[in-house]
Every structure is written in C-alpha cells, then in structure tokens.
Coordinates of C-alpha atoms in Angstrom, one line a residue:
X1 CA 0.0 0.0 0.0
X2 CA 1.2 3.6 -0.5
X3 CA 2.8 4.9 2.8
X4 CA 0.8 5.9 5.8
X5 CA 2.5 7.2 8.8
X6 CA 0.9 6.2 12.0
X7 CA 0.5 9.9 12.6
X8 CA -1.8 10.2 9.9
X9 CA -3.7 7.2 10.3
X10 CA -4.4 8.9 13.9
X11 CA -5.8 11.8 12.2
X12 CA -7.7 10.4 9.4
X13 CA -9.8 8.1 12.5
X14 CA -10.1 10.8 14.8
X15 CA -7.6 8.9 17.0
X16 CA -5.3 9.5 19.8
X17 CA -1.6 7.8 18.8
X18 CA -0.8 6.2 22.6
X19 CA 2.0 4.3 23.5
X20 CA 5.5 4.2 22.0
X21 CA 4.9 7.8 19.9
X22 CA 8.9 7.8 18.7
X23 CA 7.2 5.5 16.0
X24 CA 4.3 7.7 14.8
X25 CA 6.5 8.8 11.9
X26 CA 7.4 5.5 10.7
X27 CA 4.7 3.8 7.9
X28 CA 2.5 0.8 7.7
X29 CA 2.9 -2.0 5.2
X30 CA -0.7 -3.1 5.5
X31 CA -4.1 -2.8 7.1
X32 CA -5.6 -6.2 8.3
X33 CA -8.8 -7.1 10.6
X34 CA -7.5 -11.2 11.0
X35 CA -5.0 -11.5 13.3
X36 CA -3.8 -14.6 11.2
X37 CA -3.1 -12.6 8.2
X38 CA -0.5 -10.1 10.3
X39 CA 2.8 -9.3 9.0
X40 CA 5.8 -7.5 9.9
X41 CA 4.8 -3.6 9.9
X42 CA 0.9 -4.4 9.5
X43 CA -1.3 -2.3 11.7
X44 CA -4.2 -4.3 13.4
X45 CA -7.5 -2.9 13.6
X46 CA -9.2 -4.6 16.6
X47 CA -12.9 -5.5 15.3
X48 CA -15.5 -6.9 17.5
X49 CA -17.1 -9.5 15.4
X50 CA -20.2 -11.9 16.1
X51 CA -18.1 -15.1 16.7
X52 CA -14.6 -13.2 18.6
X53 CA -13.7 -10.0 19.9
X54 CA -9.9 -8.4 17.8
X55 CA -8.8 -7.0 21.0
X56 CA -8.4 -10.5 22.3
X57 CA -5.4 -11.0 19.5
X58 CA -3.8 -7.6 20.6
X59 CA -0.5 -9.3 22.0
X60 CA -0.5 -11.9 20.1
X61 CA -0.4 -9.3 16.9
X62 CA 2.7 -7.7 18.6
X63 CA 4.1 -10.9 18.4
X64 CA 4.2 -11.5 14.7
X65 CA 5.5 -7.9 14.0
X66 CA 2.5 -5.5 13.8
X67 CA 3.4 -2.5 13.6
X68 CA 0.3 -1.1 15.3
X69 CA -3.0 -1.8 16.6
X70 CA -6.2 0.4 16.5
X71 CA -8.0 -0.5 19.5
X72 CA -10.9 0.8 21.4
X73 CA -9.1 0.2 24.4
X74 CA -5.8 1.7 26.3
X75 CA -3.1 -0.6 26.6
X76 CA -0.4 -1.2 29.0
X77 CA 1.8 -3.2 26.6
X78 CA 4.7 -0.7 25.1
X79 CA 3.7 -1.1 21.9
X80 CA 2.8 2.4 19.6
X81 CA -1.2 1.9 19.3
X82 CA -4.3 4.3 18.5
X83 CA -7.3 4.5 20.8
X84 CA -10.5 5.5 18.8
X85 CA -14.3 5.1 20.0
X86 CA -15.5 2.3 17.0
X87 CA -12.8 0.2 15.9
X88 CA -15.4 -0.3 13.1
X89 CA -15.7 3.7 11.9
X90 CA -11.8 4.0 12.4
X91 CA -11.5 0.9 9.4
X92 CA -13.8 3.1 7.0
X93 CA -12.1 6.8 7.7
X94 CA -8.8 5.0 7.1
X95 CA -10.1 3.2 4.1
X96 CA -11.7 6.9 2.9
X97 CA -8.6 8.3 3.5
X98 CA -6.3 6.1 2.0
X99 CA -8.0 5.7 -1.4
X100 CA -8.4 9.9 -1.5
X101 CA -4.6 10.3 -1.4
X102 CA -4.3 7.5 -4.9
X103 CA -4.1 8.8 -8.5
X104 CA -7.1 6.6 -9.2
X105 CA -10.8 6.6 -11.1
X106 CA -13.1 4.7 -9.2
X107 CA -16.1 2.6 -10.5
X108 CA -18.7 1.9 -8.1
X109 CA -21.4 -0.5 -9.0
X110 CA -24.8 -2.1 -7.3
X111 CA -27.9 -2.8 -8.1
X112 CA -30.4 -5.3 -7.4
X113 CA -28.8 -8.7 -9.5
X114 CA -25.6 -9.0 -11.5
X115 CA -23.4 -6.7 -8.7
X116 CA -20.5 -9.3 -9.5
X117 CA -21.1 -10.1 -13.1
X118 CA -21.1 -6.3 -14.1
X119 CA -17.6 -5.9 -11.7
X120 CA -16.1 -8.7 -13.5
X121 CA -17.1 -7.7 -17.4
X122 CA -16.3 -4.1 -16.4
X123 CA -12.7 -5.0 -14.7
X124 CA -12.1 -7.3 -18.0
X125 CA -13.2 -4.0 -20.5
X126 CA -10.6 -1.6 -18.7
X127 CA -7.6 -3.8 -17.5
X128 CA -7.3 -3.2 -21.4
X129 CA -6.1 -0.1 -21.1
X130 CA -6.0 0.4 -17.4
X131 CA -4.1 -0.9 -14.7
X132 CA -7.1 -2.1 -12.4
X133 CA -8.3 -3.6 -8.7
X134 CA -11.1 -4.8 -8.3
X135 CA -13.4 -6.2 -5.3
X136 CA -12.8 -10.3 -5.1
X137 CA -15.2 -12.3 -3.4
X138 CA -17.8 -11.2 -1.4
X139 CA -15.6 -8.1 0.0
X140 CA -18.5 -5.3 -0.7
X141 CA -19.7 -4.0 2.9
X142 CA -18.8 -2.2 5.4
X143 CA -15.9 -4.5 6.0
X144 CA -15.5 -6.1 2.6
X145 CA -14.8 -2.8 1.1
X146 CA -12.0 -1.0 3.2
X147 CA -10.6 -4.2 3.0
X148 CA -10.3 -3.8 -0.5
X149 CA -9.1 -0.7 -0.9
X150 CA -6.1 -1.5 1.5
X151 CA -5.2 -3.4 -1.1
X152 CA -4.7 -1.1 -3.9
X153 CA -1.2 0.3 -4.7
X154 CA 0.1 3.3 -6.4
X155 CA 0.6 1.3 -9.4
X156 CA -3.2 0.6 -9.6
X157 CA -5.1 3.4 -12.2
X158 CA -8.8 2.3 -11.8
X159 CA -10.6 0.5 -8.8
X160 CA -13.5 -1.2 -9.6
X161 CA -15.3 -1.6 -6.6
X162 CA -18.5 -3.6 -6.0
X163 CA -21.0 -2.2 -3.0
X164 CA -23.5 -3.9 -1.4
X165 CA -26.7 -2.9 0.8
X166 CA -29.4 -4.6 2.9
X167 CA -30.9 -1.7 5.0
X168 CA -31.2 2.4 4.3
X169 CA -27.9 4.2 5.2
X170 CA -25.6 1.9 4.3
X171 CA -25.3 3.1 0.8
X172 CA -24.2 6.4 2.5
X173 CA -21.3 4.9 4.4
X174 CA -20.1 3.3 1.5
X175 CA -19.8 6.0 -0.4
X176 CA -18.4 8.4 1.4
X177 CA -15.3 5.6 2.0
X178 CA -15.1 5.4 -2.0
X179 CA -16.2 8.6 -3.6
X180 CA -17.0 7.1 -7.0
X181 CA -16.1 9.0 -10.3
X182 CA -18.7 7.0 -12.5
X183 CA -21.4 5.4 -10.5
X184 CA -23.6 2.1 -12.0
X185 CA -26.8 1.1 -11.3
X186 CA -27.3 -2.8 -12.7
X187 CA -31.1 -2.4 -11.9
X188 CA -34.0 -2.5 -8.9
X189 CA -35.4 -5.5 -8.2
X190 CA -36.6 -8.0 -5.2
X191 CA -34.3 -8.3 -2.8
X192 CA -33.7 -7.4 0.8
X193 CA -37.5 -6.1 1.0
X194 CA -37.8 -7.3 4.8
X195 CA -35.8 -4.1 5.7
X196 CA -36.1 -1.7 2.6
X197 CA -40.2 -2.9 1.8
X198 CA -40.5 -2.2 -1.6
X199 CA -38.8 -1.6 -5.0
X200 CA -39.1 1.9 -4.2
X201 CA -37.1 1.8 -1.0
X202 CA -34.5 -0.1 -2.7
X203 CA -34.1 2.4 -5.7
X204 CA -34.0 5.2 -2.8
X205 CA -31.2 3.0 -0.6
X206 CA -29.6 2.4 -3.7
X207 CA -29.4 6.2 -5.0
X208 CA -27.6 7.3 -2.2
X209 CA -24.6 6.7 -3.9
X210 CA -25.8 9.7 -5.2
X211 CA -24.6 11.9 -2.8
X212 CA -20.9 11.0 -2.3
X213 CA -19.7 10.8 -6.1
X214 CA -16.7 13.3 -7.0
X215 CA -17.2 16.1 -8.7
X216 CA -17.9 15.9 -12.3
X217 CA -19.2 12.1 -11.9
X218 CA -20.7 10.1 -14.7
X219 CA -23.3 8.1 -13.7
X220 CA -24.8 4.7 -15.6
X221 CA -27.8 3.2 -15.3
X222 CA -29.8 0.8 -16.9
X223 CA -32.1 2.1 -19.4
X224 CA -34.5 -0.5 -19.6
X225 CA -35.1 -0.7 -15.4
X226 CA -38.6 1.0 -15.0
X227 CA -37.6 3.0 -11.8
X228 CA -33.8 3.8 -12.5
X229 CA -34.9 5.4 -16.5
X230 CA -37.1 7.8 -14.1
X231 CA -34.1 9.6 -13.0
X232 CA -33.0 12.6 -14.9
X233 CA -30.3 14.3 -13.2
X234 CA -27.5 13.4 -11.0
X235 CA -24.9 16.6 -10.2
X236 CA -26.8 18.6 -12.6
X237 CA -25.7 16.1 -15.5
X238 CA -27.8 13.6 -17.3
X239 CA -27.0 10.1 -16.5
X240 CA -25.8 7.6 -19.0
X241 CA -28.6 4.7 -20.0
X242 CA -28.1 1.3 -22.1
X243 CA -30.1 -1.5 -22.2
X244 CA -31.9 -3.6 -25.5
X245 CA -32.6 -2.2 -28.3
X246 CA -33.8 1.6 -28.8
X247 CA -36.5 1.6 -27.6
X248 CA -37.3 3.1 -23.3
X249 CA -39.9 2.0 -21.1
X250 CA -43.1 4.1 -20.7
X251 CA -41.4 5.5 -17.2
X252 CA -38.6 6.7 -19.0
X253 CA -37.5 10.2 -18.8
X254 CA -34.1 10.1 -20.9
X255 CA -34.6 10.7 -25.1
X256 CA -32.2 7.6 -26.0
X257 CA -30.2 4.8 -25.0
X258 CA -26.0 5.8 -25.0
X259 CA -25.9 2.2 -24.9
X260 CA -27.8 -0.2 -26.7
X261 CA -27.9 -4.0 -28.1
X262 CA -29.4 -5.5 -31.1
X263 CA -29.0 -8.3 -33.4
X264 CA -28.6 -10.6 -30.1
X265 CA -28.5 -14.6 -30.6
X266 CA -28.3 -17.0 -28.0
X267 CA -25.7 -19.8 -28.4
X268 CA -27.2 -21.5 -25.6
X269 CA -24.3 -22.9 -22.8
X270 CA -21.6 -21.5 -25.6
X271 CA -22.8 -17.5 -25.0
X272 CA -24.2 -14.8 -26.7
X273 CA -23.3 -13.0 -29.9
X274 CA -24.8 -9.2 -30.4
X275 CA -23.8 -5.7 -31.8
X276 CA -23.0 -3.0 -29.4
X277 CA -23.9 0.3 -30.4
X278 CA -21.8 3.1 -28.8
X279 CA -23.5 7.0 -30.3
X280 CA -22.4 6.5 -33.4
X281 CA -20.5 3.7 -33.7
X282 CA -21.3 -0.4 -33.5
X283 CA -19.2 -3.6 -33.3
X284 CA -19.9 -7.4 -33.4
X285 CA -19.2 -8.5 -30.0
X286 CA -19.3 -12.8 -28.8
X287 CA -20.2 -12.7 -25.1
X288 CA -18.5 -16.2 -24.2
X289 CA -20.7 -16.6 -20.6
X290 CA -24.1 -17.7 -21.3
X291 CA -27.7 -16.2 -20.0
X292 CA -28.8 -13.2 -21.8
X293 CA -28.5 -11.5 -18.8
X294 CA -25.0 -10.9 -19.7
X295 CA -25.7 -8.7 -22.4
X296 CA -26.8 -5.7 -19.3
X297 CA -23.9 -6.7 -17.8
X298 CA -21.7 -6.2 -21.6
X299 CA -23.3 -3.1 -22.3
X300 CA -23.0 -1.6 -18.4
X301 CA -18.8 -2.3 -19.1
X302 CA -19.0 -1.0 -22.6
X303 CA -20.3 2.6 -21.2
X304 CA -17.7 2.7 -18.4
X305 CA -15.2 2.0 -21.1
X306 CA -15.8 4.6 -23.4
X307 CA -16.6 7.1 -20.4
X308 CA -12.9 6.3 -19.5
X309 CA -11.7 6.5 -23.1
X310 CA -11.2 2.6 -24.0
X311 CA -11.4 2.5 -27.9
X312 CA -13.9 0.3 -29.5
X313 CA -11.3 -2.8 -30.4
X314 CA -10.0 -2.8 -26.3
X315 CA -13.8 -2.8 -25.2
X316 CA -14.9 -5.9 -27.7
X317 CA -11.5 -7.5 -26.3
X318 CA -12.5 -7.3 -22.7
X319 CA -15.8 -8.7 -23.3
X320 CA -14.6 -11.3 -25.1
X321 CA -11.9 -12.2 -22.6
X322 CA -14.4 -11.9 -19.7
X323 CA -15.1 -15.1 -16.8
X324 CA -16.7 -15.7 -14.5
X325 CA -16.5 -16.3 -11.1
X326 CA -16.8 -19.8 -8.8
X327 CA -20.9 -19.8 -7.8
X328 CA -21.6 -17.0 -10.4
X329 CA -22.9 -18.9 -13.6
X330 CA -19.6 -20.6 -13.5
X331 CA -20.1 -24.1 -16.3
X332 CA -17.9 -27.0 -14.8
X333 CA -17.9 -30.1 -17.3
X334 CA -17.4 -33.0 -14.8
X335 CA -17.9 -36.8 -15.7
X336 CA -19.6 -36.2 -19.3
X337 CA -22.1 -33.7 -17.0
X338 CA -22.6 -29.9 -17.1
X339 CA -22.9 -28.1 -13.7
X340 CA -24.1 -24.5 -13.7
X341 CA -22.8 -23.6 -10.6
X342 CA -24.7 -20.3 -9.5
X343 CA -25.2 -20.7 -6.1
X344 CA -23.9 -17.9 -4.5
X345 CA -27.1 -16.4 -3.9
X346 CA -30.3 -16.0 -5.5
X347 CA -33.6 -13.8 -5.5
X348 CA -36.5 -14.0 -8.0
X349 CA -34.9 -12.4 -10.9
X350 CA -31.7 -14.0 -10.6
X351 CA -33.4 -17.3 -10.4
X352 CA -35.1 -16.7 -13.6
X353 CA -32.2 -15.8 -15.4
X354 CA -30.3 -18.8 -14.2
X355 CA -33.4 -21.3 -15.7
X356 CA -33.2 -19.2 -18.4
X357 CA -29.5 -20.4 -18.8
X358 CA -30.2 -24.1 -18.1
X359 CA -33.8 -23.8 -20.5
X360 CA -30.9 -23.5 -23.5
X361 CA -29.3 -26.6 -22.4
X362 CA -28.8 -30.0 -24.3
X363 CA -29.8 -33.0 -22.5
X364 CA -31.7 -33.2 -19.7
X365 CA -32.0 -30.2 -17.4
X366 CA -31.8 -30.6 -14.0
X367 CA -33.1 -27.7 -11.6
X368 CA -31.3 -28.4 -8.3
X369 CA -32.7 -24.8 -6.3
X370 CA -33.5 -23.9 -2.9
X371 CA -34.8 -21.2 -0.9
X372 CA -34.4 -17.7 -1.5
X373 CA -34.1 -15.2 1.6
X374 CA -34.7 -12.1 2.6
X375 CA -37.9 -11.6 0.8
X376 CA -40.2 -9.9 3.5
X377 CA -43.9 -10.7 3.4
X378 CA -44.6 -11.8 -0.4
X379 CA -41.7 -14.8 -0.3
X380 CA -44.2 -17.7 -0.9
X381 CA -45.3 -16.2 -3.9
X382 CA -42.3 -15.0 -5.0
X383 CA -41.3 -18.9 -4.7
X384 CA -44.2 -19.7 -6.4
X385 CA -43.2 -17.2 -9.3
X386 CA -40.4 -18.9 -9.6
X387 CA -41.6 -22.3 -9.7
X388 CA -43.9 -21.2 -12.4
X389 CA -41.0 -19.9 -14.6
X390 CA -39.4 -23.1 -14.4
X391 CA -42.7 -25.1 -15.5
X392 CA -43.2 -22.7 -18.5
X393 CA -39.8 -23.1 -19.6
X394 CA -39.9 -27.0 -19.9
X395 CA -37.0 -28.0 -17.5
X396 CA -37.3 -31.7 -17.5
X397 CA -36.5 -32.0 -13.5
X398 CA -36.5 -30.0 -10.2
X399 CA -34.9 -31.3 -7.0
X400 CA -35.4 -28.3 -4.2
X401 CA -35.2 -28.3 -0.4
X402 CA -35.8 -25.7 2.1
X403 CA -39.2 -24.6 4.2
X404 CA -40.2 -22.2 1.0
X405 CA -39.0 -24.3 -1.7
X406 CA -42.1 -26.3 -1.2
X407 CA -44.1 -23.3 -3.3
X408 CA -41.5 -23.9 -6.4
X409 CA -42.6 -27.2 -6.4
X410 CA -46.2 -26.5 -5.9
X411 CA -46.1 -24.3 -8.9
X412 CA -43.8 -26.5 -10.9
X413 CA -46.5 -29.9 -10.5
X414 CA -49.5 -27.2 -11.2
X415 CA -48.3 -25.8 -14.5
X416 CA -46.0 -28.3 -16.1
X417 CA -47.1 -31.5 -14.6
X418 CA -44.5 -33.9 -16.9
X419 CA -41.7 -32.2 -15.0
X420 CA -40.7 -34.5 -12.3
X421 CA -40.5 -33.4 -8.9
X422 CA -38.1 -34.1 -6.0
X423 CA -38.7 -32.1 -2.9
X424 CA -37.2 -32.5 0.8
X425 CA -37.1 -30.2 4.1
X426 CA -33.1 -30.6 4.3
X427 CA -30.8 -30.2 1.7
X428 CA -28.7 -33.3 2.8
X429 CA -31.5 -35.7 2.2
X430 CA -31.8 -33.8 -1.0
X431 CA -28.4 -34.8 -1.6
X432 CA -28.6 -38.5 -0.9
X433 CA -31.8 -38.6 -3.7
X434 CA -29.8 -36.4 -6.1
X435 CA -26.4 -37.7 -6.7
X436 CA -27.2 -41.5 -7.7
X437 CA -30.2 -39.8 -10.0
X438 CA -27.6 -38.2 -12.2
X439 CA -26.4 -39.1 -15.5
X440 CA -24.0 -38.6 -18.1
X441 CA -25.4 -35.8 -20.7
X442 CA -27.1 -33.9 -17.6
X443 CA -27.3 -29.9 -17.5
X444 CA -27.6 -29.4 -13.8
X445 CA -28.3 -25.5 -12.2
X446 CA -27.4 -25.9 -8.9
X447 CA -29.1 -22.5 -7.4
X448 CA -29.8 -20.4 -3.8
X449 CA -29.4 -17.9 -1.2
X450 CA -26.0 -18.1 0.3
X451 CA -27.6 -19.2 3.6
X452 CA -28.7 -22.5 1.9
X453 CA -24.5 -23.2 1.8
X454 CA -25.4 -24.8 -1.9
X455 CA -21.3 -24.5 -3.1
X456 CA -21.4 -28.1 -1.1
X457 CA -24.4 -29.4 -3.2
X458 CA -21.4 -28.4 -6.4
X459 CA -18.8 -30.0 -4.7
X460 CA -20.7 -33.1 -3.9
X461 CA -21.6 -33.6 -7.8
X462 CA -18.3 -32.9 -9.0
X463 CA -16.7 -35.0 -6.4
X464 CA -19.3 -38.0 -6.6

C-alpha cells in the first residue's frame, strides 16, 4: 500500500496515537482485521465481530511484528497503538482516507442482481487499457470494502469496486469511503425487502450513492429498469442509459439509450453473440458466458469503457476475454455432465435468469434450487413465481429443499405436470436422492441464497 504514517492514520480516525509515539513517523505495510493474516509492519485494527472480539489477538499481533493496533481500548503493553471510540468507523475513515490520497478513477457498482457479473465484465473491458483492482469475493460492505481498498497500490489506475446494501444508510457509508467517479446502477429488483419494503425503498437505498460521487461524476444506469430510467439528473448532469434495443420504457425520462444492443442470438451454454452500439459507432461482439443476462452486464462495461476512453477494439476484447467467477454462472464439465454452478445467492430475478441459462441446455435439465431469503412478506409467492418460470420453460427435472422451496414445487407440479418433482425439508437428504439420480449428458443448475450453503451441493456432484 502507498505509505501511511501512523500519525496520519491517527488523524484520518479521529484517534489519539498512545503508546511508544517515537514510532508515529514510521509507515505501515498493510491494514488487516484477521490477526492470522498479520505481517511484519501491518497495523491491526481490533474488530469486535459476532463469533470473537480483535482486542483479544492484541498481543498476540505484537508478536508477529504489527506494527500497530487500533484498539478501542488503552493498553499497557509498550507497543505504539491508537485509541478510537468504533474500531469499526476508524477501518472506513482510514479506508476513505487512504483511497483519496491515490491517482485513481473509481467505478462503483450495485444494483439489485448481476453486482459481480457487471464488476467482472467491467474489470475485464478496462484492464485493457487500465491498470485495475477490483473487489474479489464477497468483500462489498462495510468491511468487505476498506478491506479492499487496503489493497490497492500506487501502481493501480482504476478501482473497480462492488457495494452492497441490505438496509437504508448503508449506501451512504459506503460512499463516502469510495467517492465514486462514475457510478452504476445494474437495476432495482426483489431483494432485501424485509428491511427496505419495496422496490421503491430499494431504488432510494440504492441512489444514495448519489450523494458522495466526486465532482464531475458520470453516472450509468440501466435504461431498460422501470424505476432507474425515471431519473434525470444526477450533479446537474444527465445520466448515461443502455439496455436492448432503442426503444425506453413508458417510465422513462431520458430521449435515447447511449448504450444499446441489437441483433442478439443466444448460443445457448456456448454465450451470446450481439452488436454493441456506442453513439455512433457499432461492433460485433461474442459474449462467451451464457444467460442473456450478460448482455446488461456487456453493455454496463462498454459505457464505463468509453466514459474512460477505452477504444472500440479494447472494449470488444474485454468482453470477449471476460469469466466468470466460482458460484456466479460458473459451467464445470465434470464426468460427461454440465454443472451450472450459481449458487452464490439467489432472488427471483436471478433465479429466472439462471433457468433461463439451463432452458438452453442440451440433454436433460436438471433444476437443483433452494430457498431464496430475505424476501419480506410476499416470499411464498415469489417462490411460487419462480416455480412457475421453471414449468413454462420446460425444465425436465426439479430437486429443491428448504421450508419455501415447497411453493417452487407446488407451482412447478400445477403448470407443467410432466416435470418430475423431488422435494425434501433438508438439503442433505436432498443430496442422498440427487447424486445416484444423475447421469451422463445432464445440465444441472445448482441455485440459492448463500444461507442455503449450496457450493457443497457443487462439490458433492463434482466430487461424486
């Protein structure tokens, strides 16, 4: 990381530097919250989690050559340490601080579904040009994302950083840490509606991005979402759309896409080929991860490109060279078998677009889904929805477990009854059924929330 002297760090948390102060000018390697991952010159930020309390760690840190802990309590060790009221606040002002002092663009992108799709095509389009960082994993809260910007260095030109929200306010304090120059919007759907209630309350939760972007900031939104084409203004400038084809939604408020795809044909498992239109310009681009989902995700990296100056050849390269990630529409061929492996998470209109995927299949599809969470009042009929997609798009089999799963399957017997059924209450038993009933030539979608812990469903088949 670029050098921080421990005086600064005091400063930028609102800090008192305690302890042995002849070291305050010297500068920190690194910034970690797991005392495991501590090496020599590392400062230590104490963080009381659910399962263990940081502070706990504090000599032990010492002992493997930190540097310096930030701790919410004095210590009598004489070690250099700073004292700060939230150990929590103290790891985003130092994350905020640390990213305002790079020479770095950064892209900040949420949305409803394909948060980690669009970071990966848009990372792809601009490590063309760019040097670039990105978030990995799941690193996109209030946690996740300082951690991630500890990690960029002053050779990195563009951070692409994914954010992600479950309740109002949280966009705020994400923001403010990253201070995005072009801002993107994937879309508003149904997802986290126990805390923000509707699709409205997520658009509002979501737009509060808004109010921390740098001066000057682009923002990009998906033209085709019927709330985010409502929005005219952002800074006094008028956002950037794409989406499908010219034409807007009936909500919309913008004259014309920037942005748009026609021409699109589905190669099934194999991708998607389309032209990109960018103003004036088109191209013949092969998107080589299936679901037409992906072609949002395309068009969302090939307006961040050309905002950041990427010609036409380096943004068609990126999105040809683009993967994706373990649980994230990932294919794995395994014993003559196809295994869609999306089952990082899931809400309704992720789990249509994953069927979608496995609908274009060849040999027999096999829907291997469980419950979705976080879905307020409406989830049984939102699992029902579900089920019903499933049924009209002719998957030949469903195995599902889980408490709400039960309405997938209701659905799924009620409006395509030739589909055979499996349904259990545990997703072990679901297991035991599931892996002697597979065969060679089978498409499999293994799908849901992250709570269900499905990435061991994938394992199991791929181990079996």
């Amino acid at each position: 990381m670029k050098d921080m002297t421990l005086d600064a760090m005091a400063k930028a948390c609102h800090g008192q530097l305690c302890g042995a102060n002849t070291m305050q000018y010297l500068n920190a390697r690194g910034i970690v919250i797991d005392s495991r991952m501590v090496q020599d010159d590392d400062v230590f930020v104490a963080i009381k989690g659910e399962r263990t309390d940081g502070h706990r760690y504090i000599e032990q840190v010492f002992a493997d050559g930190a540097l310096a802990v930030v701790t919410e309590q004095p210590l009598t060790i004489p070690k250099p340490y700073i004292l700060v009221k939230s150990t929590r606040q103290a790891l985003k002002d130092l994350a905020a601080y640390y990213v305002s002092r790079l020479d770095v663009k950064v892209v900040g992108i949420s949305g409803s579904v394909g948060k980690t799709s669009t970071k990966e095509m848009i990372a792809s389009v601009l490590s063309q040009k760019y040097q670039v960082h990105k978030t990995e994993g799941n690193y996109n809260n209030e946690i996740g994302l300082p951690l991630t910007i500890f990690k960029l260095q002053e050779s990195h030109q563009v951070a692409v950083l994914e954010m992600g929200i479950s309740d109002f306010g949280e966009m705020h304090r994400l923001a403010a840490i990253a201070r995005p120059n072009i801002a993107v919007l994937t879309n508003i759907g149904l997802s986290h509606l126990k805390t923000l209630g509707s699709r409205e309350g997520i658009l509002k939760a979501k737009t509060e991005m808004f109010e921390h972007l740098q001066d000057g900031a682009c923002v990009v939104l998906n033209g085709d979402d019927d709330l985010l084409c409502g929005i005219t203004q952002v800074q006094e400038k008028p956002p950037v759309f794409y989406g499908i084809g010219k034409s807007r939604p009936q909500t919309a408020r913008y004259d014309s896409k920037q942005v748009y795809a026609d021409d699109i044909e589905n190669l099934g498992l194999q991708g998607i080929r389309l032209t990109i239109h960018l103003a004036d310009d088109a191209m013949q681009v092969r998107i080589p991860i299936p679901g037409e989902h992906n072609v949002y995700n395309a068009l969302a990296a090939a307006a961040v490109g050309r905002q950041l100056g990427l010609t036409n050849a380096e943004i068609k390269a990126g999105i040809e060279n683009a993967r994706t990630i373990d649980g994230r529409t990932n294919l794995i061929e395994t014993r003559n078998m196809t295994v869609i492996d999306d089952c990082y998470n899931a809400n309704p209109l992720s789990m249509k677009a994953s069927i979608d995927v496995l609908a274009t299949a060849l040999g027999r599809t096999v829907a291997v889904l469980g419950d979705m969470g976080d879905l307020g009042q409406d989830e049984r009929s939102l699992h029902y929805e579900v089920g019903r997609h499933l049924a009209q798009k002719g998957i030949d089999i469903l195995f599902c477990a889980g408490t709400l799963s039960h309405e997938t399957a209701r659905a799924v017997r009620e409006h395509n009854p030739s589909c055979a059924v499996y349904e259990f209450e545990a997703r072990d038993d679901m297991l035991k059924e599931l892996l002697p009933f597979l065969q060679e030539g089978d498409s499999v979608l293994v799908k849901a929330s992250h709570f269900m812990k499905y990435a061991e469903v994938v394992e199991a088949i791929i181990t079996m």
